[in-house]
PDB file of C-alpha atoms and ligand atoms in Angstrom:
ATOM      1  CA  UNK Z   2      63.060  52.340   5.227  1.00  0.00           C
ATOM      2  CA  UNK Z   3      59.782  52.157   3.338  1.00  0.00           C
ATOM      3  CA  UNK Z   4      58.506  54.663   1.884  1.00  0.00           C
ATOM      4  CA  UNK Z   5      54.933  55.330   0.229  1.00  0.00           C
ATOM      5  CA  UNK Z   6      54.615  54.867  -3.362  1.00  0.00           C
ATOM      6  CA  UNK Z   7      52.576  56.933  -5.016  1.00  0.00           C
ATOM      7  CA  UNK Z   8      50.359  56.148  -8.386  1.00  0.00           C
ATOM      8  CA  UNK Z   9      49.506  59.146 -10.199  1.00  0.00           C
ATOM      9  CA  UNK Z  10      46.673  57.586 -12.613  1.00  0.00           C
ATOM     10  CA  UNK Z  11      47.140  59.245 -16.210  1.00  0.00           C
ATOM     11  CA  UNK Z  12      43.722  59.690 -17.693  1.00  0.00           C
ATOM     12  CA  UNK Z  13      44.668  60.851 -21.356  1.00  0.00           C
ATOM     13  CA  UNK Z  14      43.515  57.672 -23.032  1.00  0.00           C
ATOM     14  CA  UNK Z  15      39.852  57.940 -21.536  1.00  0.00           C
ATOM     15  CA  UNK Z  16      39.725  61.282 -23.371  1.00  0.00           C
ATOM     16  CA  UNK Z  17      40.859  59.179 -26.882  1.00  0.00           C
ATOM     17  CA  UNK Z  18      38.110  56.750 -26.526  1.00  0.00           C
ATOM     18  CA  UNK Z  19      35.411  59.431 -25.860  1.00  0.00           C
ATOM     19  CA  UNK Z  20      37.111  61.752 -28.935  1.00  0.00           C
ATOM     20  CA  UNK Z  21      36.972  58.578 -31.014  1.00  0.00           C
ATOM     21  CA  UNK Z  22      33.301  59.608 -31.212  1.00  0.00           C
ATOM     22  CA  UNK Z  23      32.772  63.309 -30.147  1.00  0.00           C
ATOM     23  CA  UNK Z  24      30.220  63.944 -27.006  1.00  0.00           C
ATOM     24  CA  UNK Z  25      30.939  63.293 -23.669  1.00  0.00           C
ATOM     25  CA  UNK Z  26      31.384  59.264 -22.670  1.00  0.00           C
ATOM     26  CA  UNK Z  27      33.673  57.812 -21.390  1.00  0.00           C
ATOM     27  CA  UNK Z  28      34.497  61.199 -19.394  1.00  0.00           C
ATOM     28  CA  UNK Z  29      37.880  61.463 -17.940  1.00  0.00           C
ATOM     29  CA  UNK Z  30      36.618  63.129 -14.951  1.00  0.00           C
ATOM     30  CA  UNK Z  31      34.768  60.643 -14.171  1.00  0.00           C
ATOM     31  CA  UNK Z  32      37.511  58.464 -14.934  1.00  0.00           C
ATOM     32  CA  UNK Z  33      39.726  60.604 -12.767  1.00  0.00           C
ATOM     33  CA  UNK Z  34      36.936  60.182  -9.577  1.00  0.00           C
ATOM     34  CA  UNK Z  35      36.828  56.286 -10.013  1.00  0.00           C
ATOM     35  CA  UNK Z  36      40.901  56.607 -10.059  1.00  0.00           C
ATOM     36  CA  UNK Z  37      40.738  58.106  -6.206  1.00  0.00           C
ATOM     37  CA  UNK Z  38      38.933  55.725  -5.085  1.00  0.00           C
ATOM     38  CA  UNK Z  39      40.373  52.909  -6.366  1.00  0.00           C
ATOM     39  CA  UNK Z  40      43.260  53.951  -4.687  1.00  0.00           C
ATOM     40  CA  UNK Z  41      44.974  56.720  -6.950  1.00  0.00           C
ATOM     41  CA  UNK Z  42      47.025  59.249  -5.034  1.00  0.00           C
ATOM     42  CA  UNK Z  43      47.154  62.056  -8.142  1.00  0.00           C
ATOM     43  CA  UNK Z  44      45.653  61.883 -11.435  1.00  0.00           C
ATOM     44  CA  UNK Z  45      48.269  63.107 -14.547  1.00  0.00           C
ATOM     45  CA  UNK Z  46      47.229  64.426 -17.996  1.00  0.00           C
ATOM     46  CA  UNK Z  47      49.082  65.502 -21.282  1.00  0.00           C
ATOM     47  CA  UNK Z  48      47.430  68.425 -22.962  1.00  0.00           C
ATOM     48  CA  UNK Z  49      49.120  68.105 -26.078  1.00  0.00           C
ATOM     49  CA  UNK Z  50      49.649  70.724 -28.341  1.00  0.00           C
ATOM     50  CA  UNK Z  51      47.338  68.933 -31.284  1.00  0.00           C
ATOM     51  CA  UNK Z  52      44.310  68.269 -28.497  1.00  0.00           C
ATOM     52  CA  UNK Z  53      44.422  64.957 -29.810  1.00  0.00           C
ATOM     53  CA  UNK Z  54      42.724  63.790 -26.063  1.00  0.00           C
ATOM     54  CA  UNK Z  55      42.437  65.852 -23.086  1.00  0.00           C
ATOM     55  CA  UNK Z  56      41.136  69.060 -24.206  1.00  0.00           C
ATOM     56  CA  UNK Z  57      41.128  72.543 -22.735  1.00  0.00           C
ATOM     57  CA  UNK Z  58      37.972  72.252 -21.206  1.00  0.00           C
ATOM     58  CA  UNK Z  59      39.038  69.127 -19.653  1.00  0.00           C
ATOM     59  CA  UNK Z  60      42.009  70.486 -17.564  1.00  0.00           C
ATOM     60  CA  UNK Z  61      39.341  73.232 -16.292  1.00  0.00           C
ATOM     61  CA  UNK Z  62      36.989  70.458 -14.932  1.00  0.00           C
ATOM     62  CA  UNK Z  63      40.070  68.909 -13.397  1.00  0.00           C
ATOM     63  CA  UNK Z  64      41.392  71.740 -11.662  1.00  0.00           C
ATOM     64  CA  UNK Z  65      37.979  72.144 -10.402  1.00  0.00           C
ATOM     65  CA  UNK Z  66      36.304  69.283 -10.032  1.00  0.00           C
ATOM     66  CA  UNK Z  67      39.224  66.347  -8.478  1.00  0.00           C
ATOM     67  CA  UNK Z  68      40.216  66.550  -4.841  1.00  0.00           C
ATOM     68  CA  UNK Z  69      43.039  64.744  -6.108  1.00  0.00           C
ATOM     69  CA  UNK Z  70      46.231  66.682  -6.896  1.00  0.00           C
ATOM     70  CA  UNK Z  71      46.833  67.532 -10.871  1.00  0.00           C
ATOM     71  CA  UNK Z  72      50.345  66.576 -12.407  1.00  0.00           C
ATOM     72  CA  UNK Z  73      49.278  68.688 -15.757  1.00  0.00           C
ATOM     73  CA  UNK Z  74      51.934  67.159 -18.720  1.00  0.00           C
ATOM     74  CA  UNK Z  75      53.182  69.841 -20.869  1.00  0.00           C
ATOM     75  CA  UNK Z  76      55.662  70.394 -23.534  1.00  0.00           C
ATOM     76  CA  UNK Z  77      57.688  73.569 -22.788  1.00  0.00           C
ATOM     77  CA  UNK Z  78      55.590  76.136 -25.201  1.00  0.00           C
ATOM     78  CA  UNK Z  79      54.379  79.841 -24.270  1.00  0.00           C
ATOM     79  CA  UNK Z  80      50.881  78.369 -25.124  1.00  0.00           C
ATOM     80  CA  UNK Z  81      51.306  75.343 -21.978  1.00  0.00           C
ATOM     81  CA  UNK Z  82      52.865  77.844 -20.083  1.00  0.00           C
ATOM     82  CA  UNK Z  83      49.733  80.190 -19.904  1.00  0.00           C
ATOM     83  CA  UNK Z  84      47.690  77.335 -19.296  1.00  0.00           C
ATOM     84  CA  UNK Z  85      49.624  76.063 -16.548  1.00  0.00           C
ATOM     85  CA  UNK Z  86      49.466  79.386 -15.317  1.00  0.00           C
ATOM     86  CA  UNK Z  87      46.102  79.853 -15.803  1.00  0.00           C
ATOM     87  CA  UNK Z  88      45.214  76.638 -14.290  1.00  0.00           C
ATOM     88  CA  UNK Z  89      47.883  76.686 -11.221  1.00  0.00           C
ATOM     89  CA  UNK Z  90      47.820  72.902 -11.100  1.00  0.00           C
ATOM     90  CA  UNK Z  91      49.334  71.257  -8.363  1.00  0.00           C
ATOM     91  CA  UNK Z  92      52.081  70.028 -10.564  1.00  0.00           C
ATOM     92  CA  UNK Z  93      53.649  70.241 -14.304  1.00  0.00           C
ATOM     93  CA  UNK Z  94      55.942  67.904 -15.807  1.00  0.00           C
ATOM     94  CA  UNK Z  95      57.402  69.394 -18.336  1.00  0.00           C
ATOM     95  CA  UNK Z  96      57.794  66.656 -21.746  1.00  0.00           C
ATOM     96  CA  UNK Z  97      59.268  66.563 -25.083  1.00  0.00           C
ATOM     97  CA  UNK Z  98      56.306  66.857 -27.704  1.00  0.00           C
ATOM     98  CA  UNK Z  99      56.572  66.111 -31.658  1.00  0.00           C
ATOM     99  CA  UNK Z 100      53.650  66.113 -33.268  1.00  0.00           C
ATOM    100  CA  UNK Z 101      53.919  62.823 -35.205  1.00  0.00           C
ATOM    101  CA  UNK Z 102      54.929  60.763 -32.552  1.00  0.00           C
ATOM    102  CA  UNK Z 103      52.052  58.560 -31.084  1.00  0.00           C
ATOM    103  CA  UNK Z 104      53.220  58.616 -27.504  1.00  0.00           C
ATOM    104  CA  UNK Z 105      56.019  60.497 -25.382  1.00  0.00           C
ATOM    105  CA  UNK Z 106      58.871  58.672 -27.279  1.00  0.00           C
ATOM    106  CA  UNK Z 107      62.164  59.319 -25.458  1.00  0.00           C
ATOM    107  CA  UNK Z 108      62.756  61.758 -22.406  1.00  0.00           C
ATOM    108  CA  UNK Z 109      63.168  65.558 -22.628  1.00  0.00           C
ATOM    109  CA  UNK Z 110      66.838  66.969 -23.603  1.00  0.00           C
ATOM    110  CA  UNK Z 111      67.199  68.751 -20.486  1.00  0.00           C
ATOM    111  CA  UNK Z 112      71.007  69.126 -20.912  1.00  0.00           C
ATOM    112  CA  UNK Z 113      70.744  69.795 -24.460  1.00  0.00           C
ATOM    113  CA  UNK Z 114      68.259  72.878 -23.653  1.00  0.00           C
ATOM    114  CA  UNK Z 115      68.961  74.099 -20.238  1.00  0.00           C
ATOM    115  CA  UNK Z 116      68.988  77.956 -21.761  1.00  0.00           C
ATOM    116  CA  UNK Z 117      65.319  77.393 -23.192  1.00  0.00           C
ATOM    117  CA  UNK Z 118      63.915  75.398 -20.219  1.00  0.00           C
ATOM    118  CA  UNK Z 119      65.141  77.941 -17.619  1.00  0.00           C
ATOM    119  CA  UNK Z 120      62.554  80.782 -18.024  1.00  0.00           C
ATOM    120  CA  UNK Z 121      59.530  77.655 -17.858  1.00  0.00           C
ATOM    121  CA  UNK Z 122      61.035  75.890 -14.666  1.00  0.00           C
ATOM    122  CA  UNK Z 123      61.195  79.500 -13.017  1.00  0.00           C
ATOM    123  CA  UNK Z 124      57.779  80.390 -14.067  1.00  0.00           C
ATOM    124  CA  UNK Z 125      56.093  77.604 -13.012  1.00  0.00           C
ATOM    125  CA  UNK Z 126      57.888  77.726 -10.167  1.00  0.00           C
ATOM    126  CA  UNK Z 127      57.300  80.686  -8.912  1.00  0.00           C
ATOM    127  CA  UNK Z 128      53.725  80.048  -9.495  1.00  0.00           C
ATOM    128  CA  UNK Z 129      54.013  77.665  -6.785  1.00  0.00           C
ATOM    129  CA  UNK Z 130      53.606  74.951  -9.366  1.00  0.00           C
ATOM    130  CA  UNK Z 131      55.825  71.687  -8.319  1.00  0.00           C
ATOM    131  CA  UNK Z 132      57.844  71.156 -12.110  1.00  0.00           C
ATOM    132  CA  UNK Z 133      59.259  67.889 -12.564  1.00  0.00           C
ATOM    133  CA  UNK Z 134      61.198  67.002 -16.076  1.00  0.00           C
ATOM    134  CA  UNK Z 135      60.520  63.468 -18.107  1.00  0.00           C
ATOM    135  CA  UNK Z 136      63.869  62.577 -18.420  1.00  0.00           C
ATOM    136  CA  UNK Z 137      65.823  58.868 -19.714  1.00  0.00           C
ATOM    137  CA  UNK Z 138      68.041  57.428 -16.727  1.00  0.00           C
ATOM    138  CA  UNK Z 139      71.019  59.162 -17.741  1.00  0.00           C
ATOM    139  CA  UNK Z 140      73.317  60.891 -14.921  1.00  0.00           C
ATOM    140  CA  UNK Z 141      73.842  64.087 -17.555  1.00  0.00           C
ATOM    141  CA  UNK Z 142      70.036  64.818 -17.361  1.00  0.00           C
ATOM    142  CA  UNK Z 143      69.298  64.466 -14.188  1.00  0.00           C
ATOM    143  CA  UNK Z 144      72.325  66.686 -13.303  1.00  0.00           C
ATOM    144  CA  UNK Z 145      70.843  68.998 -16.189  1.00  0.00           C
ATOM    145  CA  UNK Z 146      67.537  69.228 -14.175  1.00  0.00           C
ATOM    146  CA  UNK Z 147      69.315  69.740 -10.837  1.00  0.00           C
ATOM    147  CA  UNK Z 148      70.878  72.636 -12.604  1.00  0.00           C
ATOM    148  CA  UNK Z 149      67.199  74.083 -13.763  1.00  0.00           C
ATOM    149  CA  UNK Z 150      66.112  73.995  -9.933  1.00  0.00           C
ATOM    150  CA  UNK Z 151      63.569  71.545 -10.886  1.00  0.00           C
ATOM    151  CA  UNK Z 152      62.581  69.766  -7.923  1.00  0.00           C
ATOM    152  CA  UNK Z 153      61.351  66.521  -9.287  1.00  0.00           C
ATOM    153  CA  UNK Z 154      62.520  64.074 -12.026  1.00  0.00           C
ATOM    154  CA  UNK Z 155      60.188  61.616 -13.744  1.00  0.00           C
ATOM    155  CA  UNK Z 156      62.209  58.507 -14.872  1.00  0.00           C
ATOM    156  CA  UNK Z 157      61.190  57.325 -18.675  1.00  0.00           C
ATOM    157  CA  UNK Z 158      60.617  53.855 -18.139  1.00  0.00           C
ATOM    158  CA  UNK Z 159      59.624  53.204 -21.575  1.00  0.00           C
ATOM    159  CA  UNK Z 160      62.688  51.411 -22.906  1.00  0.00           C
ATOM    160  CA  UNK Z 161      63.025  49.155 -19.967  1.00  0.00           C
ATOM    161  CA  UNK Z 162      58.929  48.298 -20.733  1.00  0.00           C
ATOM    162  CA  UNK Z 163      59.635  47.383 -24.095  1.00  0.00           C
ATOM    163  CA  UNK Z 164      62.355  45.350 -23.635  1.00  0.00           C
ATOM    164  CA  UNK Z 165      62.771  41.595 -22.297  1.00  0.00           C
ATOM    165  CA  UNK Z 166      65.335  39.546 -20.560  1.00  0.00           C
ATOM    166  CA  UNK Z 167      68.963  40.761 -20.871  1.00  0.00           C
ATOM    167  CA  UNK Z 168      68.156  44.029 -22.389  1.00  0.00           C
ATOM    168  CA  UNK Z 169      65.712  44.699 -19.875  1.00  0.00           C
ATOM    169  CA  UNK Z 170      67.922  43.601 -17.200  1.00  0.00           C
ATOM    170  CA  UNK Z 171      69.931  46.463 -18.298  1.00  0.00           C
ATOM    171  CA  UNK Z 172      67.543  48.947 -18.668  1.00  0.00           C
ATOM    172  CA  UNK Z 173      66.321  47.997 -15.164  1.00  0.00           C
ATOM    173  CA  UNK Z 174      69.597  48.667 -14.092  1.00  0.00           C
ATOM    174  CA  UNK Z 175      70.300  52.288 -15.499  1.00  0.00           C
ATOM    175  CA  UNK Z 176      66.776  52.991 -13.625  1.00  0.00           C
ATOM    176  CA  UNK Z 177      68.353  51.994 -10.578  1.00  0.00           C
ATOM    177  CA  UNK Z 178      71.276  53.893 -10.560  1.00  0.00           C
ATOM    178  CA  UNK Z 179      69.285  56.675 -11.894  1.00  0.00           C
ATOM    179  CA  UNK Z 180      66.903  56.668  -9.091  1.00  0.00           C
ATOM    180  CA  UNK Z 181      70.025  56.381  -6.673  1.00  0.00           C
ATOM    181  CA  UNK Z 182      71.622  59.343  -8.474  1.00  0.00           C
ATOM    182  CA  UNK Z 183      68.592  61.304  -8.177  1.00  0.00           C
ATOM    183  CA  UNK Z 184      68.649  61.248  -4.792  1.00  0.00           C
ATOM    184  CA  UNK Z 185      72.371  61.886  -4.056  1.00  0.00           C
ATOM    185  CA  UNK Z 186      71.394  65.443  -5.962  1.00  0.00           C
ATOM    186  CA  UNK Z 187      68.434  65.901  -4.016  1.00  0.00           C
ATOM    187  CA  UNK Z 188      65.448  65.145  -6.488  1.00  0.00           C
ATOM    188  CA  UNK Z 189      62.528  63.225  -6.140  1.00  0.00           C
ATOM    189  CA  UNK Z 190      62.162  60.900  -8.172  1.00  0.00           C
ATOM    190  CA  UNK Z 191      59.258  59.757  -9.983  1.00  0.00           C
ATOM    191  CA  UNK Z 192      58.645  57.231 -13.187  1.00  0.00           C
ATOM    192  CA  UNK Z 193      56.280  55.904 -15.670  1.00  0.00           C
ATOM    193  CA  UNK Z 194      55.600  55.166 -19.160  1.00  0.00           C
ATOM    194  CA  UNK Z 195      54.522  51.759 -20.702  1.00  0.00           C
ATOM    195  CA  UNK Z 196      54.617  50.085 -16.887  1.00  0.00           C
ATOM    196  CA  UNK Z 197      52.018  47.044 -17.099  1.00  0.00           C
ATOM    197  CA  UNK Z 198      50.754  44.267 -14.116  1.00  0.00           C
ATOM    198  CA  UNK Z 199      54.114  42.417 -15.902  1.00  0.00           C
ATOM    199  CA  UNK Z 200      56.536  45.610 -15.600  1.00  0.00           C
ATOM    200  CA  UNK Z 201      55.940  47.164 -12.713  1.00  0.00           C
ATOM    201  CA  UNK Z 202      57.140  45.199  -9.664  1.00  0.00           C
ATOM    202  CA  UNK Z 203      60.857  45.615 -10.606  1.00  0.00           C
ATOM    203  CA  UNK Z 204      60.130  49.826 -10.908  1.00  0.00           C
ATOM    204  CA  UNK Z 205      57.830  49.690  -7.967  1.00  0.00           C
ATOM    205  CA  UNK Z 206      60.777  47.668  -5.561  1.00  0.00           C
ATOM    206  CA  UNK Z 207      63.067  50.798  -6.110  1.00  0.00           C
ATOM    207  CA  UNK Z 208      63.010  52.471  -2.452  1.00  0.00           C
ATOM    208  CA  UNK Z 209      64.006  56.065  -3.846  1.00  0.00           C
ATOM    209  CA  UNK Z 210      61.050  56.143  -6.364  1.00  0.00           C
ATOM    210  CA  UNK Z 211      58.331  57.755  -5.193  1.00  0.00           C
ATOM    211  CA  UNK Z 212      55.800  58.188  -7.378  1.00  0.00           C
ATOM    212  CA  UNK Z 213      54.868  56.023 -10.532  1.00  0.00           C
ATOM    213  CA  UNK Z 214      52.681  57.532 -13.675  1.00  0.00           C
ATOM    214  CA  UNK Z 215      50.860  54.812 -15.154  1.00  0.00           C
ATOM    215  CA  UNK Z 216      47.882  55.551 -18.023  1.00  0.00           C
ATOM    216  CA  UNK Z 217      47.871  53.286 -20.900  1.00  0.00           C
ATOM    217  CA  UNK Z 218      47.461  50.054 -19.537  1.00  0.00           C
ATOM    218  CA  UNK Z 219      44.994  50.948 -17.023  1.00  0.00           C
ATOM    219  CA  UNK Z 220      42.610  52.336 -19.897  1.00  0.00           C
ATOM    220  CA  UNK Z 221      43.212  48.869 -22.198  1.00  0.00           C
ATOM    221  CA  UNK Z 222      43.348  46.645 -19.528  1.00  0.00           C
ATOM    222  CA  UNK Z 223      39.966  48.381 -18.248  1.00  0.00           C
ATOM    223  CA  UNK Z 224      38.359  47.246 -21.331  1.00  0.00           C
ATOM    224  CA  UNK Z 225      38.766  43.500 -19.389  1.00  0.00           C
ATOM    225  CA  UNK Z 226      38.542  43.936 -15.977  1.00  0.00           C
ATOM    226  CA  UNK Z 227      37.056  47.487 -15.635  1.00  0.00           C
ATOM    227  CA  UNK Z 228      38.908  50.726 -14.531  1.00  0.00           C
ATOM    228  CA  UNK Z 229      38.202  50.130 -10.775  1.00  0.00           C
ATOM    229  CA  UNK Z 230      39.446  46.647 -10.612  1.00  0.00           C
ATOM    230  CA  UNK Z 231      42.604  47.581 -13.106  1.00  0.00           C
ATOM    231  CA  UNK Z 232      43.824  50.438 -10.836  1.00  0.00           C
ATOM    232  CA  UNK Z 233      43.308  48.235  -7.558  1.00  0.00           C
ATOM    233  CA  UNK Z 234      45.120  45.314  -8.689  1.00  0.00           C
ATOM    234  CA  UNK Z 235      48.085  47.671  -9.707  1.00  0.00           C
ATOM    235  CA  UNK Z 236      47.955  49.267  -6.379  1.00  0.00           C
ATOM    236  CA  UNK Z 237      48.486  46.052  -4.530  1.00  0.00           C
ATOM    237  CA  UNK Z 238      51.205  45.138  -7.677  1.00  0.00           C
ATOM    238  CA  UNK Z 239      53.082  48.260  -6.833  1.00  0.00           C
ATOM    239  CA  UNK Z 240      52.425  47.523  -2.509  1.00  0.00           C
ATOM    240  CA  UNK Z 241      53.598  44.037  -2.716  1.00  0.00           C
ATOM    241  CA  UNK Z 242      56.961  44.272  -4.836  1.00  0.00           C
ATOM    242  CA  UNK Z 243      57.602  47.702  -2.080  1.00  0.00           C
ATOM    243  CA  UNK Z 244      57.189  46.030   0.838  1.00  0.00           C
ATOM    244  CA  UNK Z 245      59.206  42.911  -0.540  1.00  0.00           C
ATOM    245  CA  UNK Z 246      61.921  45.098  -1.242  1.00  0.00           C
ATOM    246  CA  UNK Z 247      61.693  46.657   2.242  1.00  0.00           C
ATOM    247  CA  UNK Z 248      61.728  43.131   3.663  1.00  0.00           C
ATOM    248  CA  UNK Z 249      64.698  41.850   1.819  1.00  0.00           C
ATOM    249  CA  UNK Z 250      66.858  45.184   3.314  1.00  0.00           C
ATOM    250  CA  UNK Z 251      65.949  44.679   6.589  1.00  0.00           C
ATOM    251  CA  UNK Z 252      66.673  40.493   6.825  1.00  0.00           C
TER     252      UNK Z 252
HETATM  253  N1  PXP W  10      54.672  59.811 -17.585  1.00  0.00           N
HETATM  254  C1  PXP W  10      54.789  60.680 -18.615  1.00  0.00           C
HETATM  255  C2  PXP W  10      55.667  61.879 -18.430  1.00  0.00           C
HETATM  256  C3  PXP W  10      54.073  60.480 -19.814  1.00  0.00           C
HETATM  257  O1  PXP W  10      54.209  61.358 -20.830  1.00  0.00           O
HETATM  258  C4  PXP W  10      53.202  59.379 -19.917  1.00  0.00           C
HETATM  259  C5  PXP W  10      52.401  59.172 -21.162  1.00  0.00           C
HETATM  260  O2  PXP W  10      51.582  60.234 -21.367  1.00  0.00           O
HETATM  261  C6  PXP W  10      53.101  58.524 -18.810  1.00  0.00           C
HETATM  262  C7  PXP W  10      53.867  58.735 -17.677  1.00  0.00           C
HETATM  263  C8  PXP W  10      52.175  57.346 -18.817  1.00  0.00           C
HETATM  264  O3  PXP W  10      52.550  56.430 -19.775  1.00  0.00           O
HETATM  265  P1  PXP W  10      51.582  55.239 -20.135  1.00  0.00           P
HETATM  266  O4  PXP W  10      50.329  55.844 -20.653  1.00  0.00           O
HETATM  267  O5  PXP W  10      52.336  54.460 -21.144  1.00  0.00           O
HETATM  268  O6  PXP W  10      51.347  54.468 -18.850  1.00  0.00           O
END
């Protein structure tokens, strides 16, 4: 069986270039409009706790402005919580935050800190807010999140990006079986982080992912090619290495 990826189009590093300056341009809005229709089936951004891109104000125009659904990135603080409240978005993914880190560096301890991430999984939840946890491919987290009632996991693929042959190889594999374990608990499973035109086929060809989360590269490689052409060509990236996949089952 096929099924339809999804590519949630993470916006955050729009909002870096334009805070690079102050003002308005480039404005991830109207980042996040190109994004749908170049193909984007959600658009994802981090409010992080230091504001360092997507502000406050931002999320608002979001919520408001983008047909698109929201997945709104959060670390699991009262302050995200209100604003995810607030904001109802159509999703929260609930990630590990330090403030000296540059980027999302490993996946959220969900088994370490199942007592502190119950009350935000409930909340959200019974906002009617789908919660998914950024977690590393490890059976003990996903069975962590299971445990939380979170519906969805998103798969760190960070590791496996920054790796190359053998390594990578094995990284690929602990996605797999991740993604396989995922669904043998009944979670949907999602992934992102790092993915590139050269990373994502492998990620894209696993039939029980279903969405991917891919900012970074988009942004950079935009710089090149433009944000349109960027998001289309990983689109058909993400299409072609799915419906290979899906071909090589059914023969
Ligand atoms: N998914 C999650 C949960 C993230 O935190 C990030 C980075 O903000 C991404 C996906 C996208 O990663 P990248 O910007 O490296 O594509």
């Amino acid at each position: 069986m096929k099924r339809h990826l999804r590519l949630g189009v993470n916006i955050d590093h729009v909002a870096t270039i334009r805070n690079a300056r102050g003002g308005r341009h480039p404005d991830p809005v109207r980042a996040a409009r190109l994004a749908q229709q170049a193909g984007a089936d959600g658009i994802t951004a981090h409010l992080r706790e230091d504001r360092r891109h997507i502000s406050d104000a931002d999320i608002a125009r979001l919520v408001r402005d983008i047909e698109l659904p929201l997945n709104f990135e959060m670390a699991a603080t009262p302050e995200m919580l209100a604003i995810a409240l607030k904001h109802k978005p159509h999703a929260a993914c609930i990630v590990p935050e330090k403030r000296e880190e540059r980027t999302t560096e490993g996946g959220l301890d969900a088994a370490g800190f199942v007592d502190q991430l119950r009350p935000y999984v409930a909340k959200l939840s019974e906002a009617g807010i789908r919660v998914s946890l950024f977690v590393e491919a490890s059976p003990r987290q996903l069975d962590a999140a299971k445990a939380l009632g979170a519906p969805v996991v998103e798969i760190h693929t960070g590791s496996y990006c920054e790796h190359d042959g053998a390594d990578q190889a094995r990284e690929l594999d602990r996605i797999v079986k991740a993604a396989a374990h995922a669904e043998a608990i009944g979670l949907e499973c999602h992934a992102g982080h790092g993915l590139s035109f050269d990373t994502v086929a492998p990620i894209a060809a696993i039939d029980t992912i279903v969405e991917l989360n891919i900012g970074h590269f988009l942004v950079g490689e935009a710089i090149f090619s433009g944000l349109d052409s960027a998001i289309r060509r990983m689109r058909a990236l993400m299409d072609k290495a799915r419906a290979q996949a899906a071909g090589e089952r059914s023969a």
